[in-house]
Coordinates of C-alpha atoms and ligand atoms in Angstrom, one line a residue:
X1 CA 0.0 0.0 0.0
X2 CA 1.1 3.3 -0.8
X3 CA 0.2 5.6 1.6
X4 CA 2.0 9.2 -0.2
X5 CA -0.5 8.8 -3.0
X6 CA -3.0 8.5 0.0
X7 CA -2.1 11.5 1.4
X8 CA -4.1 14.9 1.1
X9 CA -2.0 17.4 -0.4
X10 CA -0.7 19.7 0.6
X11 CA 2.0 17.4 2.9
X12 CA 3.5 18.4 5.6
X13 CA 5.9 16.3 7.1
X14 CA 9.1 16.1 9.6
X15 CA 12.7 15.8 8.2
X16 CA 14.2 13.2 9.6
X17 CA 16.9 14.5 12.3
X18 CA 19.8 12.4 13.6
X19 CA 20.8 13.0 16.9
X20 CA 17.5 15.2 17.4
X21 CA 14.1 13.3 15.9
X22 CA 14.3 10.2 18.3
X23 CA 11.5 8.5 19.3
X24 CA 10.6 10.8 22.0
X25 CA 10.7 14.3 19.7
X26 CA 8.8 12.2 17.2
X27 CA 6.1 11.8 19.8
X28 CA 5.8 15.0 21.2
X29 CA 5.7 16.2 17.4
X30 CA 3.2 14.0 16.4
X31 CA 0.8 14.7 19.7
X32 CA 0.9 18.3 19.5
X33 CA 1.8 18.8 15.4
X34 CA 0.4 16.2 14.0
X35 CA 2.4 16.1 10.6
X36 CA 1.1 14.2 7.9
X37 CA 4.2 11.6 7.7
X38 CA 6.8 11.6 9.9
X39 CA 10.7 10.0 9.5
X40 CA 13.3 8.4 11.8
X41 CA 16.6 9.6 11.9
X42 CA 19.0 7.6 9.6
X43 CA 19.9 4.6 10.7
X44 CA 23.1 2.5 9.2
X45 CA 21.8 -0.8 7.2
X46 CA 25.8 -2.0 7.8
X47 CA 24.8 -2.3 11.9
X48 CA 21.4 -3.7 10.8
X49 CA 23.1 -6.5 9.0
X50 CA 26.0 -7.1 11.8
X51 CA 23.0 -6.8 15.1
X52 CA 24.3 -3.9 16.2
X53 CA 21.9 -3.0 19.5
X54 CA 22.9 0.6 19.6
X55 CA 21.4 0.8 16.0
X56 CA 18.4 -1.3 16.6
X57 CA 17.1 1.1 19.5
X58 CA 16.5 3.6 16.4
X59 CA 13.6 1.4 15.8
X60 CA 11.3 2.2 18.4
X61 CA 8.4 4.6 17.6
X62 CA 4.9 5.0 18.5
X63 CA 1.6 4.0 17.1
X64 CA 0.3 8.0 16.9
X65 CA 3.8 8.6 14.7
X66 CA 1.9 7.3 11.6
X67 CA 2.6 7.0 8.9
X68 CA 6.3 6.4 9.7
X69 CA 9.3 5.8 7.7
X70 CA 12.2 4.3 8.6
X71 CA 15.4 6.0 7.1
X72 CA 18.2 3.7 6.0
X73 CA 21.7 4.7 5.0
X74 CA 24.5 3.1 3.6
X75 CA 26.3 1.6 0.4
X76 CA 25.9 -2.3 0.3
X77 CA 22.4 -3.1 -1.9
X78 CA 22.1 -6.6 0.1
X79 CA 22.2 -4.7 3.1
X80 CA 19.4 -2.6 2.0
X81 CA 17.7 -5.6 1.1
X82 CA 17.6 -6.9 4.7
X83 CA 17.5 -3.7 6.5
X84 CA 14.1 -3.4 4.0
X85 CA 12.8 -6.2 5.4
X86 CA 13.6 -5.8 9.0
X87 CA 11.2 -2.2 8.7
X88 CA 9.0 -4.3 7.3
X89 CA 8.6 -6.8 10.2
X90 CA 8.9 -3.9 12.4
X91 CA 5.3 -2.8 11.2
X92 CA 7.1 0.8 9.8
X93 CA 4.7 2.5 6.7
X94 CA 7.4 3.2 4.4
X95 CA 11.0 2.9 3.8
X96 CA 13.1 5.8 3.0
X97 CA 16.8 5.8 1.0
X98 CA 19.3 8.8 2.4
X99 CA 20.8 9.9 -0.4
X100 CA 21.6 13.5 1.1
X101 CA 23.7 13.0 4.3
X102 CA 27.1 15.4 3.5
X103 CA 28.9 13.8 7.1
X104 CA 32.6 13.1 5.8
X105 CA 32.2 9.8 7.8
X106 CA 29.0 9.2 5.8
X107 CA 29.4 10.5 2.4
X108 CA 33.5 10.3 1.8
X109 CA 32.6 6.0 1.8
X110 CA 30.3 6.7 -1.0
X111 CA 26.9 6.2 1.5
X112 CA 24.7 8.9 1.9
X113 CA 24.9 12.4 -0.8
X114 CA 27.8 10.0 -1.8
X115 CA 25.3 8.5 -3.5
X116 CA 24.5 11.6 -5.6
X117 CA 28.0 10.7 -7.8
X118 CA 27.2 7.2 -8.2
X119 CA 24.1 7.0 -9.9
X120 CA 24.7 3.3 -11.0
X121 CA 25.2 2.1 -7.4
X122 CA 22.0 4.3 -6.2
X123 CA 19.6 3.1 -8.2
X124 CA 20.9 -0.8 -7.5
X125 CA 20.3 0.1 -4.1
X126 CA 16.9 1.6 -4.8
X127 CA 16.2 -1.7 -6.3
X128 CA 17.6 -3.9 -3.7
X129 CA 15.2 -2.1 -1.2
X130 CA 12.6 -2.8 -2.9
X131 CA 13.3 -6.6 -3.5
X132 CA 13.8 -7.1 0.2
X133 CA 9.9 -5.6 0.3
X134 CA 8.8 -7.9 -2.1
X135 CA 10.3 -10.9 -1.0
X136 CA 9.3 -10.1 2.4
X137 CA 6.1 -10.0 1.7
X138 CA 6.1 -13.1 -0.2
X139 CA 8.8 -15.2 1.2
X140 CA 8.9 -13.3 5.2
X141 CA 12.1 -12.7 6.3
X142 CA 15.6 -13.7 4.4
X143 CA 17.8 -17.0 5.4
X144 CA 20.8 -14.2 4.9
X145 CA 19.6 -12.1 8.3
X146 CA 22.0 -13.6 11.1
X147 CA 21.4 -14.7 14.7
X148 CA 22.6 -11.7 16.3
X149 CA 20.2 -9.2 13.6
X150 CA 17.2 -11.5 14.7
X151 CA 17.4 -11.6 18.3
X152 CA 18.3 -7.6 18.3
X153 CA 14.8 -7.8 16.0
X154 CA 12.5 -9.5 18.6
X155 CA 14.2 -7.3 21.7
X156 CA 12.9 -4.2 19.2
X157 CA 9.5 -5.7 19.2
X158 CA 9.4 -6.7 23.0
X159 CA 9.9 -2.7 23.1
X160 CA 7.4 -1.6 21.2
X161 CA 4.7 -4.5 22.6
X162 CA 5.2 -2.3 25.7
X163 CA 4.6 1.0 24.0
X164 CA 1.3 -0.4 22.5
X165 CA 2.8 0.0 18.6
X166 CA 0.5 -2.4 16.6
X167 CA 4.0 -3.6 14.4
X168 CA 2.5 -6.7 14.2
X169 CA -0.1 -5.5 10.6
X170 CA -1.3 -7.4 8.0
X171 CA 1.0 -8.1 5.8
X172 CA 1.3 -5.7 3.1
X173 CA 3.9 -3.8 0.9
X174 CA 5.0 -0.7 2.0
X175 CA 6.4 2.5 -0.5
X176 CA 10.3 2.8 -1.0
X177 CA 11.5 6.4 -1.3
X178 CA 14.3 8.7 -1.8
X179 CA 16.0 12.1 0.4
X180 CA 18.5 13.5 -1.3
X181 CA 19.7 17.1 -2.6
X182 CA 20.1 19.3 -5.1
X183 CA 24.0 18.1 -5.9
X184 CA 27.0 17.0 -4.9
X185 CA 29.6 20.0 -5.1
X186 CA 27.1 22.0 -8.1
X187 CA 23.6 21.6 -8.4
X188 CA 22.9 18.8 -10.7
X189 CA 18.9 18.6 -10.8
X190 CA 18.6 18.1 -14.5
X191 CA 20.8 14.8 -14.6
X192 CA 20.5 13.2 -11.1
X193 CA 16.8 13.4 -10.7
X194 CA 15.9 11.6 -13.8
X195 CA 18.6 9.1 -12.6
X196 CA 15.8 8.6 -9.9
X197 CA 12.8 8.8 -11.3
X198 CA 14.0 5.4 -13.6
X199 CA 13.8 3.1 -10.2
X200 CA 10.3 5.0 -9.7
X201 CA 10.7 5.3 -5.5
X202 CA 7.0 6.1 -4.6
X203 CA 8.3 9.8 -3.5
X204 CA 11.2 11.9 -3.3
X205 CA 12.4 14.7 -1.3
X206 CA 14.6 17.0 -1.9
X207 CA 16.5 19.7 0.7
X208 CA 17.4 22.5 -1.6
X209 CA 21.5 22.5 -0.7
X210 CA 24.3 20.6 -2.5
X211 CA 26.5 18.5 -0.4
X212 CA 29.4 20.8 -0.5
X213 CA 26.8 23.3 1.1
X214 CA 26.3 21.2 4.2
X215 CA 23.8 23.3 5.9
X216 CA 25.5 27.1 4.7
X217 CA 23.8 29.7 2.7
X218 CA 20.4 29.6 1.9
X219 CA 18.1 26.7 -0.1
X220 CA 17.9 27.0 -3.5
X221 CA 14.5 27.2 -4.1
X222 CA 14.9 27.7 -7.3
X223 CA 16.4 24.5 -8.6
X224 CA 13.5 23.0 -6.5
X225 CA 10.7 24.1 -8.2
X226 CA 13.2 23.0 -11.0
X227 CA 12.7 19.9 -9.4
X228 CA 9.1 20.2 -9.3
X229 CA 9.1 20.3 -13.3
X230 CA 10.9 17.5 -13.9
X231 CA 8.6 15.1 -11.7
X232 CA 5.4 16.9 -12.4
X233 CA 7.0 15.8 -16.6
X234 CA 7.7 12.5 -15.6
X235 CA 4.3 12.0 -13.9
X236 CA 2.5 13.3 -17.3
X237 CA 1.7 10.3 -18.9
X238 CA 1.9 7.6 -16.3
X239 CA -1.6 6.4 -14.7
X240 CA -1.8 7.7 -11.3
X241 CA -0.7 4.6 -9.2
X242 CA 2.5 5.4 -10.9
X243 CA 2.9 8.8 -10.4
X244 CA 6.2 10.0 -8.0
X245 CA 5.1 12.4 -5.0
X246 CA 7.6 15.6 -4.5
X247 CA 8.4 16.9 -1.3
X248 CA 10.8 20.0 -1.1
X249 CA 12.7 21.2 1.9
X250 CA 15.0 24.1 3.1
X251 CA 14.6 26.8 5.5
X252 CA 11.1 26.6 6.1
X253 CA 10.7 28.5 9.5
X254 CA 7.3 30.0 8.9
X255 CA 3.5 29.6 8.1
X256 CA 4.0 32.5 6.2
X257 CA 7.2 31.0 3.9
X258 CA 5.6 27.6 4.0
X259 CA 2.7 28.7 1.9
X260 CA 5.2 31.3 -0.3
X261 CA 7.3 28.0 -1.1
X262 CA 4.4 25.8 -2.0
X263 CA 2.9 28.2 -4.3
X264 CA 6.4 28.6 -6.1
X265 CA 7.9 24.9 -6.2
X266 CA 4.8 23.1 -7.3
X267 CA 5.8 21.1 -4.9
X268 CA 3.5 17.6 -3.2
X269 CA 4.4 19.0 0.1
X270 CA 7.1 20.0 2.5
X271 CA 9.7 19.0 5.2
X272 CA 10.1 20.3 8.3
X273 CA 13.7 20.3 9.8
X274 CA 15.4 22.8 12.2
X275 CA 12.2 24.9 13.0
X276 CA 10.5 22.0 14.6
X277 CA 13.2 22.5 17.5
X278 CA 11.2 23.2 20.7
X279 CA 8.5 24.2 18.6
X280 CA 6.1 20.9 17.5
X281 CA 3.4 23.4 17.3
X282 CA 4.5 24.6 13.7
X283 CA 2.6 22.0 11.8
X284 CA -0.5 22.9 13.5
X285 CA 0.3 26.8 12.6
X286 CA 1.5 25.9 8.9
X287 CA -2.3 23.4 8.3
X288 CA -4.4 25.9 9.7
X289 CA -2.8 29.0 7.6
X290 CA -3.3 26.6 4.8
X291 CA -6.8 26.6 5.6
X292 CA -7.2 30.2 6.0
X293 CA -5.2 33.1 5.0
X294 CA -6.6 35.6 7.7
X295 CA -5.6 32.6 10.2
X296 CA -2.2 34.5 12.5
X297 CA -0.1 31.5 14.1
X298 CA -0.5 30.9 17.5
X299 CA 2.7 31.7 19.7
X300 CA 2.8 29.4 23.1
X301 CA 2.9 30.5 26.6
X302 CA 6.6 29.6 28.5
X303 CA 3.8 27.8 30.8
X304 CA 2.5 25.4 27.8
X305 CA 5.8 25.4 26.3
X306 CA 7.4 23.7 29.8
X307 CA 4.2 21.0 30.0
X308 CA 4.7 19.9 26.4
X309 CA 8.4 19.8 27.6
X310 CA 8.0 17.9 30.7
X311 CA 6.2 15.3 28.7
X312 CA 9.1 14.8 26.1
X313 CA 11.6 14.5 29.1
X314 CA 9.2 12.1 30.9
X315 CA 9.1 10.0 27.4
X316 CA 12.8 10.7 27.1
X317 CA 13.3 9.3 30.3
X318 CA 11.7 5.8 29.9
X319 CA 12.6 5.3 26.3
X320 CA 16.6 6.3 26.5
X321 CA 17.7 4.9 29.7
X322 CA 18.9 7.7 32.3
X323 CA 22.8 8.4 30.9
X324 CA 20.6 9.3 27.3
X325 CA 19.5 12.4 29.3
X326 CA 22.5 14.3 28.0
X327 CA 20.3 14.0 24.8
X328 CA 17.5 15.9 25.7
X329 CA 19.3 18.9 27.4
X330 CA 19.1 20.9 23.9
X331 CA 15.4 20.1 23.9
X332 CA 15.1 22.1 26.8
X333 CA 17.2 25.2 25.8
X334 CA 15.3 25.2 22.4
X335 CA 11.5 24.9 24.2
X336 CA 12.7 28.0 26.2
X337 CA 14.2 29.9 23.3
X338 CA 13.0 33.5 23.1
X339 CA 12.1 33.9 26.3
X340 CA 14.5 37.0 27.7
X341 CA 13.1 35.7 31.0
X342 CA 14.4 32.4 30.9
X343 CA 18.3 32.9 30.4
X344 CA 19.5 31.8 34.0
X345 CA 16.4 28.7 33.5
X346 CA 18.0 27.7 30.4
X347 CA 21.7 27.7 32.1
X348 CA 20.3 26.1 35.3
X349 CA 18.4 23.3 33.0
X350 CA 21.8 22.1 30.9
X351 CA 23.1 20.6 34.2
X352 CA 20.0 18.3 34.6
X353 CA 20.2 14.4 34.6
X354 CA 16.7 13.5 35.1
X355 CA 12.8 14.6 34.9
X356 CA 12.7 14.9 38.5
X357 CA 16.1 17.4 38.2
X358 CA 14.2 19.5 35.6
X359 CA 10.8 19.7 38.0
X360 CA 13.2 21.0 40.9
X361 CA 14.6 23.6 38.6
X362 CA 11.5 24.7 37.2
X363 CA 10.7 25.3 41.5
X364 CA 13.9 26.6 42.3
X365 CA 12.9 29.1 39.7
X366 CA 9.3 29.5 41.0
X367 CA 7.5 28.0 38.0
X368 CA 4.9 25.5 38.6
X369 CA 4.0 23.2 36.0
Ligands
FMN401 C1 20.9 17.9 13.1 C2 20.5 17.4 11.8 C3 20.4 16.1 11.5 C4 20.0 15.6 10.2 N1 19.9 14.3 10.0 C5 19.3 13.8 8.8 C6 19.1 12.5 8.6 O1 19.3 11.6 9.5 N2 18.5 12.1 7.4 C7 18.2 13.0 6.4 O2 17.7 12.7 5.4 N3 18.4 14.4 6.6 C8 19.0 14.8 7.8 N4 19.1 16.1 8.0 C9 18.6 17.1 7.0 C10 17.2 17.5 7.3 O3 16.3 16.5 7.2 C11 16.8 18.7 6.3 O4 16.9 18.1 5.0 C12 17.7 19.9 6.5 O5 17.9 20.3 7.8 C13 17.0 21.1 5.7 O6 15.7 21.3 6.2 P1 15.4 22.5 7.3 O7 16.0 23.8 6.7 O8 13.9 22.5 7.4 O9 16.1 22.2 8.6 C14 19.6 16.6 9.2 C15 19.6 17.9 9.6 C16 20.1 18.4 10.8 C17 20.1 19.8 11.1

């Protein structure tokens, strides 16, 4: 089933995030954002194959996170080809290729915006994906997955038994897609997307930098309504269960430029990356603006902020266990952000270990929550 050509357009989804959209942001998001699709960080299909339990905790999400997609990264197609089928078995909605990560350690091995230079190697691994789906849903899991990948599988599912996440679904075969960018060390649109669009992934998105940009300068929004062209061509004369879904992302920090860069790109939807920090609320702003242009986004209170960020250290807390708290110290500075107020609250709150620690803060400070 594919659930992008299910979706109403407009989209409007959260980038995935490594080190920042773990299973507890992604909950908090989707309670009080609600984005229409939502994507784990990236997760390496190399410790997938080798069992790797660090990498297997990546796995863990919650049933109101749906539709989900499970970000894979790497360069070996038969370890696409299992890591597919593990998100498969894990229940996940979709599976998602990183072809856009610019990390040296990521990209200089090829993996990654890597990708973007080997067009050969990227589409065998968008096909190997999709082969591990298939096969999956014909055959269940491969004979090649090894002991240690299987028993760091059923662990993951013991996990999310506890969290209530219905993984266990009717069988069914989910959408492979694509992240990437704009280039490699030029932007490249004209030649790499149609590269793409030849394994048909069910949708692509597109973050409107080159590699050698990292995250400098500002998107080119330009070569992604270029993007838009070239898919919306593509899509022309293919019956719709074959068309390709677009979503384009960069610097989106408003309602206001949300709408601005639909309008110009064409595009299916958007991603939502840095401007969901501390802020889940954005999505909410962004639908209702889409609704109504007289509608003016809703700022929250420092009170409602601190709930919604109590709740994401109390999730934090039982999902990572308690040395992962270092994790969720920039959550707090970034819920508090813009609040001259909160400057010594903010300092006070980067020493904290636990929930409990934050609460006494928050009453040393004289704010009750
Ligand atoms: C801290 C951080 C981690 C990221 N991790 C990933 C990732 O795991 N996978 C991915 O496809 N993109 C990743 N990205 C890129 C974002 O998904 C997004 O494309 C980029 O930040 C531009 O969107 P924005 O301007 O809305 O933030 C990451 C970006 C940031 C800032």
């Amino acid at each position: 089933m594919n659930f992008w050509r299910n979706l109403e357009k407009p989209i409007i989804g959260l980038s995935p995030m490594d080190g920042v959209s773990d299973a507890s942001f992604r909950f908090v998001t989707a309670k009080y954002g609600r984005p229409d699709v939502i994507t784990t960080e990236f997760i390496s299909v190399d410790g997938i194959a080798y069992g790797a339990t660090n990498i297997f905790n990546d796995f863990i999400y919650h049933e109101i996170e749906r539709p989900i997609v499970a970000q894979l990264f790497g360069i070996e197609p038969e370890y696409f080809y299992q890591g597919a089928q593990i998100v498969c078995e894990l229940g996940f909605d979709g599976v998602d290729i990183n072809m856009g990560c610019p990390a040296k350690t990521v990209a200089r091995r090829g993996a990654g915006a890597g990708l973007i230079q080997n067009p050969t190697l990227a589409k065998e691994i968008i096909r190997a994906t999709k082969r591990g789906v298939q096969d999956w849903f014909n055959d269940g899991l491969s004979k090649s997955i090894n002991k240690k990948t299987l028993r760091e599988l059923s662990a993951v599912k013991e996990k999310l038994d506890i969290l209530g996440t219905k993984f266990d679904l009717e069988k069914r075969i989910i959408p492979v897609s694509v992240k990437t960018r704009i280039g490699y060390d030029r932007e490249s649109v004209e030649s790499w997307i149609p590269e793409l669009l030849e394994e048909s992934p069910a949708n692509i998105t597109v973050h409107g930098r080159t590699l050698k940009q990292m995250y400098q300068g500002e998107a080119d929004w330009l070569a992604l309504t270029k993007v838009g062209q070239i898919i919306a061509k593509h899509n022309e004369n293919l019956d719709d269960e074959m068309t390709i879904s677009y979503i384009a992302n960069g610097d989106i920090n408003s309602a206001d430029v949300a709408i601005e860069k639909l309008q110009q790109s064409k595009a299916d939807g958007l991603y939502i990356g840095r401007a969901t920090y501390g802020n889940p609320w954005i999505f909410e702003n962004i639908r209702q603006k889409l609704k109504s242009d007289e509608y003016i986004p809703v700022e929250k209170t420092l009170d409602e902020r601190i709930k919604v960020a109590l709740e994401h250290c109390d999730m934090h807390f039982r999902l990572n266990e308690p040395q992962g708290f270092v994790q969720m110290r920039k959550h707090l500075a970034w819920y508090l952000k813009g609040f001259p107020g909160a400057v010594k609250l903010r300092v006070d709150l980067m020493k904290s270990n636990s929930p409990d620690e934050v609460r006494q803060i928050l009453s040393q400070h004289q704010i009750s929550y």
